[in-house]
Amino acid sequence: MSVAAIPFAIVERGIVQKEVRNHRYHPVFYHLSQAISSLPACLLLSGIVTGIVLGMTKLGSAASFAGILFLTFYCADATSMLIAHLSSDLIAAICLASGILGFFTMVMGFLVVPSNMNSIIRWAYPVPFMTYSFRLLMYTQLNGKEFAPGDNPNTTYNETNVFNDLNDVLGNSTEVELNGNQLLKAFEMDNVNVKRELIILAGWSIIVHTISMLLLTWKNYRSRRVFIYSDRSK
């Protein structure tokens, strides 16, 4: 969803460049305004998604779920803004953002646990912000909890069979109940430090926004000899 912000940033680029060259404002303040204005949108989106997901599932910890989603959306938006500043073509920027976020999804530990990753890409596991958001979501939902199949007549599958299959994978006995800590250990997420990972998520977005501001400052330095006179000078 964050890729949808790229067209707006590229469409505004010509206007921003004209205003910056007319010394109306510095590009750093433009980016700061974009970063601040995206906060309410990310907050609203995280609230809507939390309501939908928790309303359809048996997940708990609504506040922590919404907070983690908020930081995740903000990191994704910061990444899209950086890519929009790097690329001069709309289609290329969207493709690049989709490729980078898709790569993040593959190495965040959901499809393949870190210990089973190829040595060539194992280094990438701690890089994506999705790694930390996935670890936080798993830990807050599974740590110290026991799960048992419910009697829901609307399900299209047999929950008891699903739980038994998961227990077979985890090497448990034939008991139907599932232990959340065992699932975390299977995903290699039993050592999550919630406060530390939240700080990393927040820091990730700050670092990306800082890179964007440095990039815009460098671009402005290169082109500051070009001056476009505004209507005010007439």
JSON list of N, CA, C and O in Angstrom, two decimals, residues 166-215:
[
{"chain": "A", "resi": 166, "resn": "LEU", "atom": "N", "xyz": [0.16, -29.50, 13.28]},
{"chain": "A", "resi": 166, "resn": "LEU", "atom": "CA", "xyz": [1.17, -28.60, 13.82]},
{"chain": "A", "resi": 166, "resn": "LEU", "atom": "C", "xyz": [1.95, -29.25, 14.95]},
{"chain": "A", "resi": 166, "resn": "LEU", "atom": "O", "xyz": [3.17, -29.09, 15.07]},
{"chain": "A", "resi": 167, "resn": "ASN", "atom": "N", "xyz": [1.28, -30.01, 15.78]},
{"chain": "A", "resi": 167, "resn": "ASN", "atom": "CA", "xyz": [1.97, -30.73, 16.86]},
{"chain": "A", "resi": 167, "resn": "ASN", "atom": "C", "xyz": [2.94, -31.76, 16.30]},
{"chain": "A", "resi": 167, "resn": "ASN", "atom": "O", "xyz": [4.02, -31.98, 16.85]},
{"chain": "A", "resi": 168, "resn": "ASP", "atom": "N", "xyz": [2.56, -32.40, 15.19]},
{"chain": "A", "resi": 168, "resn": "ASP", "atom": "CA", "xyz": [3.47, -33.36, 14.55]},
{"chain": "A", "resi": 168, "resn": "ASP", "atom": "C", "xyz": [4.73, -32.65, 14.05]},
{"chain": "A", "resi": 168, "resn": "ASP", "atom": "O", "xyz": [5.85, -33.16, 14.17]},
{"chain": "A", "resi": 169, "resn": "VAL", "atom": "N", "xyz": [4.53, -31.47, 13.45]},
{"chain": "A", "resi": 169, "resn": "VAL", "atom": "CA", "xyz": [5.68, -30.70, 12.96]},
{"chain": "A", "resi": 169, "resn": "VAL", "atom": "C", "xyz": [6.59, -30.29, 14.11]},
{"chain": "A", "resi": 169, "resn": "VAL", "atom": "O", "xyz": [7.82, -30.32, 14.00]},
{"chain": "A", "resi": 170, "resn": "LEU", "atom": "N", "xyz": [5.99, -29.90, 15.24]},
{"chain": "A", "resi": 170, "resn": "LEU", "atom": "CA", "xyz": [6.77, -29.45, 16.40]},
{"chain": "A", "resi": 170, "resn": "LEU", "atom": "C", "xyz": [7.33, -30.62, 17.20]},
{"chain": "A", "resi": 170, "resn": "LEU", "atom": "O", "xyz": [8.12, -30.41, 18.13]},
{"chain": "A", "resi": 171, "resn": "GLY", "atom": "N", "xyz": [6.93, -31.84, 16.85]},
{"chain": "A", "resi": 171, "resn": "GLY", "atom": "CA", "xyz": [7.44, -33.00, 17.57]},
{"chain": "A", "resi": 171, "resn": "GLY", "atom": "C", "xyz": [6.78, -33.21, 18.91]},
{"chain": "A", "resi": 171, "resn": "GLY", "atom": "O", "xyz": [7.35, -33.84, 19.81]},
{"chain": "A", "resi": 172, "resn": "ASN", "atom": "N", "xyz": [5.54, -32.73, 19.08]},
{"chain": "A", "resi": 172, "resn": "ASN", "atom": "CA", "xyz": [4.83, -32.89, 20.33]},
{"chain": "A", "resi": 172, "resn": "ASN", "atom": "C", "xyz": [4.10, -34.23, 20.38]},
{"chain": "A", "resi": 172, "resn": "ASN", "atom": "O", "xyz": [4.07, -34.98, 19.41]},
{"chain": "A", "resi": 173, "resn": "SER", "atom": "N", "xyz": [3.48, -34.47, 21.50]},
{"chain": "A", "resi": 173, "resn": "SER", "atom": "CA", "xyz": [2.65, -35.66, 21.64]},
{"chain": "A", "resi": 173, "resn": "SER", "atom": "C", "xyz": [1.35, -35.47, 20.87]},
{"chain": "A", "resi": 173, "resn": "SER", "atom": "O", "xyz": [1.17, -34.49, 20.15]},
{"chain": "A", "resi": 174, "resn": "THR", "atom": "N", "xyz": [0.44, -36.38, 21.04]},
{"chain": "A", "resi": 174, "resn": "THR", "atom": "CA", "xyz": [-0.82, -36.31, 20.30]},
{"chain": "A", "resi": 174, "resn": "THR", "atom": "C", "xyz": [-1.83, -35.36, 20.92]},
{"chain": "A", "resi": 174, "resn": "THR", "atom": "O", "xyz": [-2.99, -35.34, 20.53]},
{"chain": "A", "resi": 175, "resn": "GLU", "atom": "N", "xyz": [-1.40, -34.59, 21.92]},
{"chain": "A", "resi": 175, "resn": "GLU", "atom": "CA", "xyz": [-2.32, -33.62, 22.52]},
{"chain": "A", "resi": 175, "resn": "GLU", "atom": "C", "xyz": [-2.77, -32.59, 21.50]},
{"chain": "A", "resi": 175, "resn": "GLU", "atom": "O", "xyz": [-2.00, -32.17, 20.64]},
{"chain": "A", "resi": 176, "resn": "VAL", "atom": "N", "xyz": [-4.02, -32.19, 21.62]},
{"chain": "A", "resi": 176, "resn": "VAL", "atom": "CA", "xyz": [-4.57, -31.25, 20.65]},
{"chain": "A", "resi": 176, "resn": "VAL", "atom": "C", "xyz": [-4.09, -29.83, 20.91]},
{"chain": "A", "resi": 176, "resn": "VAL", "atom": "O", "xyz": [-3.83, -29.06, 19.99]},
{"chain": "A", "resi": 177, "resn": "GLU", "atom": "N", "xyz": [-3.91, -29.44, 22.18]},
{"chain": "A", "resi": 177, "resn": "GLU", "atom": "CA", "xyz": [-3.53, -28.08, 22.51]},
{"chain": "A", "resi": 177, "resn": "GLU", "atom": "C", "xyz": [-2.16, -27.73, 21.94]},
{"chain": "A", "resi": 177, "resn": "GLU", "atom": "O", "xyz": [-1.28, -28.57, 21.82]},
{"chain": "A", "resi": 178, "resn": "LEU", "atom": "N", "xyz": [-2.02, -26.46, 21.60]},
{"chain": "A", "resi": 178, "resn": "LEU", "atom": "CA", "xyz": [-0.75, -25.95, 21.09]},
{"chain": "A", "resi": 178, "resn": "LEU", "atom": "C", "xyz": [-0.15, -24.97, 22.09]},
{"chain": "A", "resi": 178, "resn": "LEU", "atom": "O", "xyz": [-0.87, -24.17, 22.68]},
{"chain": "A", "resi": 179, "resn": "ASN", "atom": "N", "xyz": [1.15, -25.02, 22.26]},
{"chain": "A", "resi": 179, "resn": "ASN", "atom": "CA", "xyz": [1.85, -24.12, 23.14]},
{"chain": "A", "resi": 179, "resn": "ASN", "atom": "C", "xyz": [2.48, -23.00, 22.31]},
{"chain": "A", "resi": 179, "resn": "ASN", "atom": "O", "xyz": [3.25, -23.27, 21.37]},
{"chain": "A", "resi": 180, "resn": "GLY", "atom": "N", "xyz": [2.15, -21.75, 22.65]},
{"chain": "A", "resi": 180, "resn": "GLY", "atom": "CA", "xyz": [2.65, -20.63, 21.88]},
{"chain": "A", "resi": 180, "resn": "GLY", "atom": "C", "xyz": [4.16, -20.51, 21.91]},
{"chain": "A", "resi": 180, "resn": "GLY", "atom": "O", "xyz": [4.79, -20.15, 20.90]},
{"chain": "A", "resi": 181, "resn": "ASN", "atom": "N", "xyz": [4.78, -20.82, 23.05]},
{"chain": "A", "resi": 181, "resn": "ASN", "atom": "CA", "xyz": [6.24, -20.71, 23.15]},
{"chain": "A", "resi": 181, "resn": "ASN", "atom": "C", "xyz": [6.95, -21.72, 22.25]},
{"chain": "A", "resi": 181, "resn": "ASN", "atom": "O", "xyz": [8.04, -21.46, 21.75]},
{"chain": "A", "resi": 182, "resn": "GLN", "atom": "N", "xyz": [6.32, -22.88, 22.05]},
{"chain": "A", "resi": 182, "resn": "GLN", "atom": "CA", "xyz": [6.91, -23.86, 21.14]},
{"chain": "A", "resi": 182, "resn": "GLN", "atom": "C", "xyz": [6.86, -23.37, 19.69]},
{"chain": "A", "resi": 182, "resn": "GLN", "atom": "O", "xyz": [7.79, -23.60, 18.92]},
{"chain": "A", "resi": 183, "resn": "LEU", "atom": "N", "xyz": [5.78, -22.70, 19.34]},
{"chain": "A", "resi": 183, "resn": "LEU", "atom": "CA", "xyz": [5.70, -22.12, 18.00]},
{"chain": "A", "resi": 183, "resn": "LEU", "atom": "C", "xyz": [6.75, -21.03, 17.81]},
{"chain": "A", "resi": 183, "resn": "LEU", "atom": "O", "xyz": [7.39, -20.93, 16.76]},
{"chain": "A", "resi": 184, "resn": "LEU", "atom": "N", "xyz": [6.94, -20.21, 18.83]},
{"chain": "A", "resi": 184, "resn": "LEU", "atom": "CA", "xyz": [7.98, -19.17, 18.75]},
{"chain": "A", "resi": 184, "resn": "LEU", "atom": "C", "xyz": [9.36, -19.79, 18.59]},
{"chain": "A", "resi": 184, "resn": "LEU", "atom": "O", "xyz": [10.19, -19.29, 17.82]},
{"chain": "A", "resi": 185, "resn": "LYS", "atom": "N", "xyz": [9.61, -20.86, 19.31]},
{"chain": "A", "resi": 185, "resn": "LYS", "atom": "CA", "xyz": [10.91, -21.53, 19.20]},
{"chain": "A", "resi": 185, "resn": "LYS", "atom": "C", "xyz": [11.10, -22.13, 17.82]},
{"chain": "A", "resi": 185, "resn": "LYS", "atom": "O", "xyz": [12.20, -22.10, 17.26]},
{"chain": "A", "resi": 186, "resn": "ALA", "atom": "N", "xyz": [10.02, -22.67, 17.23]},
{"chain": "A", "resi": 186, "resn": "ALA", "atom": "CA", "xyz": [10.11, -23.24, 15.89]},
{"chain": "A", "resi": 186, "resn": "ALA", "atom": "C", "xyz": [10.44, -22.17, 14.85]},
{"chain": "A", "resi": 186, "resn": "ALA", "atom": "O", "xyz": [11.16, -22.42, 13.88]},
{"chain": "A", "resi": 187, "resn": "PHE", "atom": "N", "xyz": [9.93, -20.95, 15.07]},
{"chain": "A", "resi": 187, "resn": "PHE", "atom": "CA", "xyz": [10.22, -19.83, 14.17]},
{"chain": "A", "resi": 187, "resn": "PHE", "atom": "C", "xyz": [11.47, -19.05, 14.59]},
{"chain": "A", "resi": 187, "resn": "PHE", "atom": "O", "xyz": [11.79, -18.03, 13.99]},
{"chain": "A", "resi": 188, "resn": "GLU", "atom": "N", "xyz": [12.16, -19.55, 15.64]},
{"chain": "A", "resi": 188, "resn": "GLU", "atom": "CA", "xyz": [13.38, -18.91, 16.16]},
{"chain": "A", "resi": 188, "resn": "GLU", "atom": "C", "xyz": [13.10, -17.49, 16.63]},
{"chain": "A", "resi": 188, "resn": "GLU", "atom": "O", "xyz": [13.88, -16.57, 16.37]},
{"chain": "A", "resi": 189, "resn": "MET", "atom": "N", "xyz": [11.99, -17.31, 17.33]},
{"chain": "A", "resi": 189, "resn": "MET", "atom": "CA", "xyz": [11.58, -16.00, 17.83]},
{"chain": "A", "resi": 189, "resn": "MET", "atom": "C", "xyz": [11.29, -16.05, 19.32]},
{"chain": "A", "resi": 189, "resn": "MET", "atom": "O", "xyz": [10.51, -15.25, 19.84]},
{"chain": "A", "resi": 190, "resn": "ASP", "atom": "N", "xyz": [11.91, -16.99, 20.03]},
{"chain": "A", "resi": 190, "resn": "ASP", "atom": "CA", "xyz": [11.65, -17.14, 21.45]},
{"chain": "A", "resi": 190, "resn": "ASP", "atom": "C", "xyz": [12.49, -16.20, 22.31]},
{"chain": "A", "resi": 190, "resn": "ASP", "atom": "O", "xyz": [12.36, -16.18, 23.53]},
{"chain": "A", "resi": 191, "resn": "ASN", "atom": "N", "xyz": [13.37, -15.41, 21.69]},
{"chain": "A", "resi": 191, "resn": "ASN", "atom": "CA", "xyz": [14.24, -14.51, 22.44]},
{"chain": "A", "resi": 191, "resn": "ASN", "atom": "C", "xyz": [13.98, -13.05, 22.11]},
{"chain": "A", "resi": 191, "resn": "ASN", "atom": "O", "xyz": [14.90, -12.22, 22.12]},
{"chain": "A", "resi": 192, "resn": "VAL", "atom": "N", "xyz": [12.74, -12.72, 21.78]},
{"chain": "A", "resi": 192, "resn": "VAL", "atom": "CA", "xyz": [12.41, -11.36, 21.36]},
{"chain": "A", "resi": 192, "resn": "VAL", "atom": "C", "xyz": [12.38, -10.43, 22.56]},
{"chain": "A", "resi": 192, "resn": "VAL", "atom": "O", "xyz": [11.74, -10.72, 23.58]},
{"chain": "A", "resi": 193, "resn": "ASN", "atom": "N", "xyz": [13.08, -9.30, 22.44]},
{"chain": "A", "resi": 193, "resn": "ASN", "atom": "CA", "xyz": [13.02, -8.23, 23.44]},
{"chain": "A", "resi": 193, "resn": "ASN", "atom": "C", "xyz": [12.11, -7.14, 22.87]},
{"chain": "A", "resi": 193, "resn": "ASN", "atom": "O", "xyz": [12.49, -6.41, 21.95]},
{"chain": "A", "resi": 194, "resn": "VAL", "atom": "N", "xyz": [10.90, -7.05, 23.39]},
{"chain": "A", "resi": 194, "resn": "VAL", "atom": "CA", "xyz": [9.88, -6.17, 22.80]},
{"chain": "A", "resi": 194, "resn": "VAL", "atom": "C", "xyz": [10.34, -4.72, 22.76]},
{"chain": "A", "resi": 194, "resn": "VAL", "atom": "O", "xyz": [10.22, -4.05, 21.73]},
{"chain": "A", "resi": 195, "resn": "LYS", "atom": "N", "xyz": [10.86, -4.21, 23.87]},
{"chain": "A", "resi": 195, "resn": "LYS", "atom": "CA", "xyz": [11.28, -2.81, 23.91]},
{"chain": "A", "resi": 195, "resn": "LYS", "atom": "C", "xyz": [12.41, -2.54, 22.91]},
{"chain": "A", "resi": 195, "resn": "LYS", "atom": "O", "xyz": [12.39, -1.53, 22.19]},
{"chain": "A", "resi": 196, "resn": "ARG", "atom": "N", "xyz": [13.36, -3.45, 22.84]},
{"chain": "A", "resi": 196, "resn": "ARG", "atom": "CA", "xyz": [14.49, -3.28, 21.91]},
{"chain": "A", "resi": 196, "resn": "ARG", "atom": "C", "xyz": [14.01, -3.28, 20.46]},
{"chain": "A", "resi": 196, "resn": "ARG", "atom": "O", "xyz": [14.43, -2.44, 19.66]},
{"chain": "A", "resi": 197, "resn": "GLU", "atom": "N", "xyz": [13.10, -4.18, 20.11]},
{"chain": "A", "resi": 197, "resn": "GLU", "atom": "CA", "xyz": [12.65, -4.29, 18.73]},
{"chain": "A", "resi": 197, "resn": "GLU", "atom": "C", "xyz": [11.76, -3.11, 18.34]},
{"chain": "A", "resi": 197, "resn": "GLU", "atom": "O", "xyz": [11.77, -2.66, 17.20]},
{"chain": "A", "resi": 198, "resn": "LEU", "atom": "N", "xyz": [11.00, -2.57, 19.29]},
{"chain": "A", "resi": 198, "resn": "LEU", "atom": "CA", "xyz": [10.22, -1.38, 19.01]},
{"chain": "A", "resi": 198, "resn": "LEU", "atom": "C", "xyz": [11.13, -0.18, 18.74]},
{"chain": "A", "resi": 198, "resn": "LEU", "atom": "O", "xyz": [10.86, 0.63, 17.84]},
{"chain": "A", "resi": 199, "resn": "ILE", "atom": "N", "xyz": [12.21, -0.07, 19.52]},
{"chain": "A", "resi": 199, "resn": "ILE", "atom": "CA", "xyz": [13.18, 1.01, 19.31]},
{"chain": "A", "resi": 199, "resn": "ILE", "atom": "C", "xyz": [13.83, 0.86, 17.94]},
{"chain": "A", "resi": 199, "resn": "ILE", "atom": "O", "xyz": [14.05, 1.86, 17.23]},
{"chain": "A", "resi": 200, "resn": "ILE", "atom": "N", "xyz": [14.14, -0.37, 17.54]},
{"chain": "A", "resi": 200, "resn": "ILE", "atom": "CA", "xyz": [14.75, -0.61, 16.22]},
{"chain": "A", "resi": 200, "resn": "ILE", "atom": "C", "xyz": [13.78, -0.18, 15.11]},
{"chain": "A", "resi": 200, "resn": "ILE", "atom": "O", "xyz": [14.19, 0.45, 14.13]},
{"chain": "A", "resi": 201, "resn": "LEU", "atom": "N", "xyz": [12.50, -0.52, 15.26]},
{"chain": "A", "resi": 201, "resn": "LEU", "atom": "CA", "xyz": [11.51, -0.13, 14.25]},
{"chain": "A", "resi": 201, "resn": "LEU", "atom": "C", "xyz": [11.42, 1.39, 14.13]},
{"chain": "A", "resi": 201, "resn": "LEU", "atom": "O", "xyz": [11.41, 1.94, 13.03]},
{"chain": "A", "resi": 202, "resn": "ALA", "atom": "N", "xyz": [11.33, 2.07, 15.27]},
{"chain": "A", "resi": 202, "resn": "ALA", "atom": "CA", "xyz": [11.26, 3.53, 15.25]},
{"chain": "A", "resi": 202, "resn": "ALA", "atom": "C", "xyz": [12.55, 4.12, 14.68]},
{"chain": "A", "resi": 202, "resn": "ALA", "atom": "O", "xyz": [12.51, 5.07, 13.87]},
{"chain": "A", "resi": 203, "resn": "GLY", "atom": "N", "xyz": [13.69, 3.58, 15.08]},
{"chain": "A", "resi": 203, "resn": "GLY", "atom": "CA", "xyz": [14.97, 4.06, 14.57]},
{"chain": "A", "resi": 203, "resn": "GLY", "atom": "C", "xyz": [15.12, 3.82, 13.08]},
{"chain": "A", "resi": 203, "resn": "GLY", "atom": "O", "xyz": [15.75, 4.62, 12.37]},
{"chain": "A", "resi": 204, "resn": "TRP", "atom": "N", "xyz": [14.55, 2.72, 12.59]},
{"chain": "A", "resi": 204, "resn": "TRP", "atom": "CA", "xyz": [14.62, 2.39, 11.16]},
{"chain": "A", "resi": 204, "resn": "TRP", "atom": "C", "xyz": [13.97, 3.50, 10.34]},
{"chain": "A", "resi": 204, "resn": "TRP", "atom": "O", "xyz": [14.54, 3.97, 9.34]},
{"chain": "A", "resi": 205, "resn": "SER", "atom": "N", "xyz": [12.80, 3.95, 10.77]},
{"chain": "A", "resi": 205, "resn": "SER", "atom": "CA", "xyz": [12.11, 5.01, 10.03]},
{"chain": "A", "resi": 205, "resn": "SER", "atom": "C", "xyz": [12.88, 6.33, 10.12]},
{"chain": "A", "resi": 205, "resn": "SER", "atom": "O", "xyz": [12.97, 7.08, 9.13]},
{"chain": "A", "resi": 206, "resn": "ILE", "atom": "N", "xyz": [13.46, 6.61, 11.28]},
{"chain": "A", "resi": 206, "resn": "ILE", "atom": "CA", "xyz": [14.23, 7.86, 11.44]},
{"chain": "A", "resi": 206, "resn": "ILE", "atom": "C", "xyz": [15.46, 7.85, 10.54]},
{"chain": "A", "resi": 206, "resn": "ILE", "atom": "O", "xyz": [15.79, 8.86, 9.90]},
{"chain": "A", "resi": 207, "resn": "ILE", "atom": "N", "xyz": [16.13, 6.71, 10.46]},
{"chain": "A", "resi": 207, "resn": "ILE", "atom": "CA", "xyz": [17.32, 6.60, 9.61]},
{"chain": "A", "resi": 207, "resn": "ILE", "atom": "C", "xyz": [16.96, 6.80, 8.14]},
{"chain": "A", "resi": 207, "resn": "ILE", "atom": "O", "xyz": [17.64, 7.54, 7.41]},
{"chain": "A", "resi": 208, "resn": "VAL", "atom": "N", "xyz": [15.88, 6.19, 7.70]},
{"chain": "A", "resi": 208, "resn": "VAL", "atom": "CA", "xyz": [15.47, 6.32, 6.29]},
{"chain": "A", "resi": 208, "resn": "VAL", "atom": "C", "xyz": [15.07, 7.76, 5.99]},
{"chain": "A", "resi": 208, "resn": "VAL", "atom": "O", "xyz": [15.42, 8.31, 4.92]},
{"chain": "A", "resi": 209, "resn": "HIS", "atom": "N", "xyz": [14.35, 8.40, 6.89]},
{"chain": "A", "resi": 209, "resn": "HIS", "atom": "CA", "xyz": [13.98, 9.81, 6.67]},
{"chain": "A", "resi": 209, "resn": "HIS", "atom": "C", "xyz": [15.24, 10.69, 6.66]},
{"chain": "A", "resi": 209, "resn": "HIS", "atom": "O", "xyz": [15.31, 11.66, 5.87]},
{"chain": "A", "resi": 210, "resn": "THR", "atom": "N", "xyz": [16.21, 10.38, 7.49]},
{"chain": "A", "resi": 210, "resn": "THR", "atom": "CA", "xyz": [17.45, 11.16, 7.50]},
{"chain": "A", "resi": 210, "resn": "THR", "atom": "C", "xyz": [18.19, 11.01, 6.18]},
{"chain": "A", "resi": 210, "resn": "THR", "atom": "O", "xyz": [18.72, 11.99, 5.63]},
{"chain": "A", "resi": 211, "resn": "ILE", "atom": "N", "xyz": [18.24, 9.80, 5.65]},
{"chain": "A", "resi": 211, "resn": "ILE", "atom": "CA", "xyz": [18.87, 9.57, 4.35]},
{"chain": "A", "resi": 211, "resn": "ILE", "atom": "C", "xyz": [18.15, 10.36, 3.26]},
{"chain": "A", "resi": 211, "resn": "ILE", "atom": "O", "xyz": [18.79, 10.96, 2.38]},
{"chain": "A", "resi": 212, "resn": "SER", "atom": "N", "xyz": [16.83, 10.40, 3.32]},
{"chain": "A", "resi": 212, "resn": "SER", "atom": "CA", "xyz": [16.05, 11.16, 2.34]},
{"chain": "A", "resi": 212, "resn": "SER", "atom": "C", "xyz": [16.39, 12.65, 2.41]},
{"chain": "A", "resi": 212, "resn": "SER", "atom": "O", "xyz": [16.56, 13.32, 1.38]},
{"chain": "A", "resi": 213, "resn": "MET", "atom": "N", "xyz": [16.50, 13.19, 3.62]},
{"chain": "A", "resi": 213, "resn": "MET", "atom": "CA", "xyz": [16.83, 14.60, 3.77]},
{"chain": "A", "resi": 213, "resn": "MET", "atom": "C", "xyz": [18.24, 14.91, 3.29]},
{"chain": "A", "resi": 213, "resn": "MET", "atom": "O", "xyz": [18.48, 15.95, 2.65]},
{"chain": "A", "resi": 214, "resn": "LEU", "atom": "N", "xyz": [19.18, 14.02, 3.56]},
{"chain": "A", "resi": 214, "resn": "LEU", "atom": "CA", "xyz": [20.55, 14.22, 3.06]},
{"chain": "A", "resi": 214, "resn": "LEU", "atom": "C", "xyz": [20.58, 14.16, 1.54]},
{"chain": "A", "resi": 214, "resn": "LEU", "atom": "O", "xyz": [21.30, 14.93, 0.89]},
{"chain": "A", "resi": 215, "resn": "LEU", "atom": "N", "xyz": [19.81, 13.24, 0.97]},
{"chain": "A", "resi": 215, "resn": "LEU", "atom": "CA", "xyz": [19.76, 13.13, -0.48]},
{"chain": "A", "resi": 215, "resn": "LEU", "atom": "C", "xyz": [19.19, 14.39, -1.12]},
{"chain": "A", "resi": 215, "resn": "LEU", "atom": "O", "xyz": [19.73, 14.91, -2.11]}
]
